[in-house]
Amino acid sequence: MFTLPDLPYPTNALEPFIDTQTMEIHHGKHHAAYAKNLNDALPDKTEVDLEQILRTTDNPKVRNNGGGHYNHSLFWQIMCPATKSGQPEGKLIELLNSTFSDLPTFKEKFGSIALGRFGSGWAWLTVKGGQLTLEDTPNQDLPSGTPILGLDVWEHAYYLKYQNRRADYIAAWWNVVNWPEVSRRLASN
Ligand code: MN
C-alpha cells in the first residue's frame, strides 16, 4: 500500500513563489487522492516497486493515479524554501553546461517545453543513457529517462495564484528549486 508522504517543509515555506493554499490543496487533496485511488486500483497490493508497476501496467487507473503519486512524491522533494535553493554545482552544472551551453539556456529550454505542454502534464530533466535530456509528458505519465527535476504544469499547481499565466509560474518556480537534491539524484542515478 502506498501512503501520502509528508511535505519536507511547511505549506507556507515556498511563499511567495508557490502560495500556501495551493500547497495545501495540491498536497493534501490532489496528491492524497492519487495515493488513495492507486491503492484502490492495485490488483496486487503487496507489490511495492511503483516504477516497475507503472512501466508494465495496462490499467489506466493504476497508470494515472500511480503516476500522480510517483510524480508528486518527487516534486515535493525537488523544491525547498528559496533561502535554501542554492545553485547547481559540481557534476550537475558541468553536465548542464556541456549539454545546454549554460544555465540560462537550460532554464530557457526547460521553460519552453513546460510552457508548450498543451493541457495537463509535466516538464522533466532526466538522465538517459548517461546524458541529460529534456522531456515533457501528458497527464501523469512518467518520462522515459530517470527524472532528476520535474515541473508540474497542471493548472491545479498554479491557477489560484497565477491563473492563466503559466509562464509567470514557471519563472517563479526556479526560485524554489532544491538544487542540492537535484545533484543528489544525479549522483545516485
Ligand atoms: Mn499536481
PDB file of N, CA, C and O in Angstrom, residues 24 27 35 38 43 101 103 134 138 143 186:
ATOM      1  N   GLU A  24      -1.496  23.494   0.143  1.00  0.00           N
ATOM      2  CA  GLU A  24      -2.415  22.710   0.977  1.00  0.00           C
ATOM      3  C   GLU A  24      -3.307  21.822   0.125  1.00  0.00           C
ATOM      4  O   GLU A  24      -3.486  20.626   0.407  1.00  0.00           O
ATOM      5  N   HIS A  27      -1.048  19.172  -2.215  1.00  0.00           N
ATOM      6  CA  HIS A  27      -0.535  18.022  -1.454  1.00  0.00           C
ATOM      7  C   HIS A  27      -1.666  17.290  -0.722  1.00  0.00           C
ATOM      8  O   HIS A  27      -1.816  16.073  -0.846  1.00  0.00           O
ATOM      9  N   ALA A  35      -2.868   8.862  -4.227  1.00  0.00           N
ATOM     10  CA  ALA A  35      -2.394   7.743  -3.411  1.00  0.00           C
ATOM     11  C   ALA A  35      -3.553   6.808  -3.055  1.00  0.00           C
ATOM     12  O   ALA A  35      -3.441   5.578  -3.173  1.00  0.00           O
ATOM     13  N   LEU A  38      -4.787   5.007  -6.200  1.00  0.00           N
ATOM     14  CA  LEU A  38      -3.801   3.994  -6.608  1.00  0.00           C
ATOM     15  C   LEU A  38      -4.009   2.717  -5.799  1.00  0.00           C
ATOM     16  O   LEU A  38      -4.098   1.618  -6.362  1.00  0.00           O
ATOM     17  N   PRO A  43      -4.303  -4.282  -8.290  1.00  0.00           N
ATOM     18  CA  PRO A  43      -4.744  -5.666  -8.129  1.00  0.00           C
ATOM     19  C   PRO A  43      -3.885  -6.420  -7.104  1.00  0.00           C
ATOM     20  O   PRO A  43      -4.394  -7.208  -6.317  1.00  0.00           O
ATOM     21  N   SER A 101      24.841  24.447 -23.110  1.00  0.00           N
ATOM     22  CA  SER A 101      25.699  25.632 -23.232  1.00  0.00           C
ATOM     23  C   SER A 101      25.913  26.340 -21.905  1.00  0.00           C
ATOM     24  O   SER A 101      27.044  26.579 -21.500  1.00  0.00           O
ATOM     25  N   LEU A 103      23.636  27.703 -17.938  1.00  0.00           N
ATOM     26  CA  LEU A 103      22.446  27.567 -17.093  1.00  0.00           C
ATOM     27  C   LEU A 103      21.258  28.372 -17.624  1.00  0.00           C
ATOM     28  O   LEU A 103      20.135  27.856 -17.667  1.00  0.00           O
ATOM     29  N   LEU A 134      15.855  16.642 -21.919  1.00  0.00           N
ATOM     30  CA  LEU A 134      14.584  17.293 -21.603  1.00  0.00           C
ATOM     31  C   LEU A 134      13.444  16.448 -22.158  1.00  0.00           C
ATOM     32  O   LEU A 134      13.515  15.965 -23.284  1.00  0.00           O
ATOM     33  N   PRO A 138       2.338  14.039 -20.997  1.00  0.00           N
ATOM     34  CA  PRO A 138       0.957  14.422 -20.713  1.00  0.00           C
ATOM     35  C   PRO A 138       0.471  13.794 -19.411  1.00  0.00           C
ATOM     36  O   PRO A 138       1.022  12.776 -18.955  1.00  0.00           O
ATOM     37  N   PRO A 143       8.367  10.165 -17.462  1.00  0.00           N
ATOM     38  CA  PRO A 143       9.303  10.313 -18.582  1.00  0.00           C
ATOM     39  C   PRO A 143      10.010   8.990 -18.823  1.00  0.00           C
ATOM     40  O   PRO A 143      10.008   8.108 -17.968  1.00  0.00           O
ATOM     41  N   LEU A 186      21.100  13.117  -9.389  1.00  0.00           N
ATOM     42  CA  LEU A 186      22.025  12.841 -10.496  1.00  0.00           C
ATOM     43  C   LEU A 186      23.110  11.867 -10.034  1.00  0.00           C
ATOM     44  O   LEU A 186      23.426  10.893 -10.733  1.00  0.00           O
TER      45      LEU A 186
END
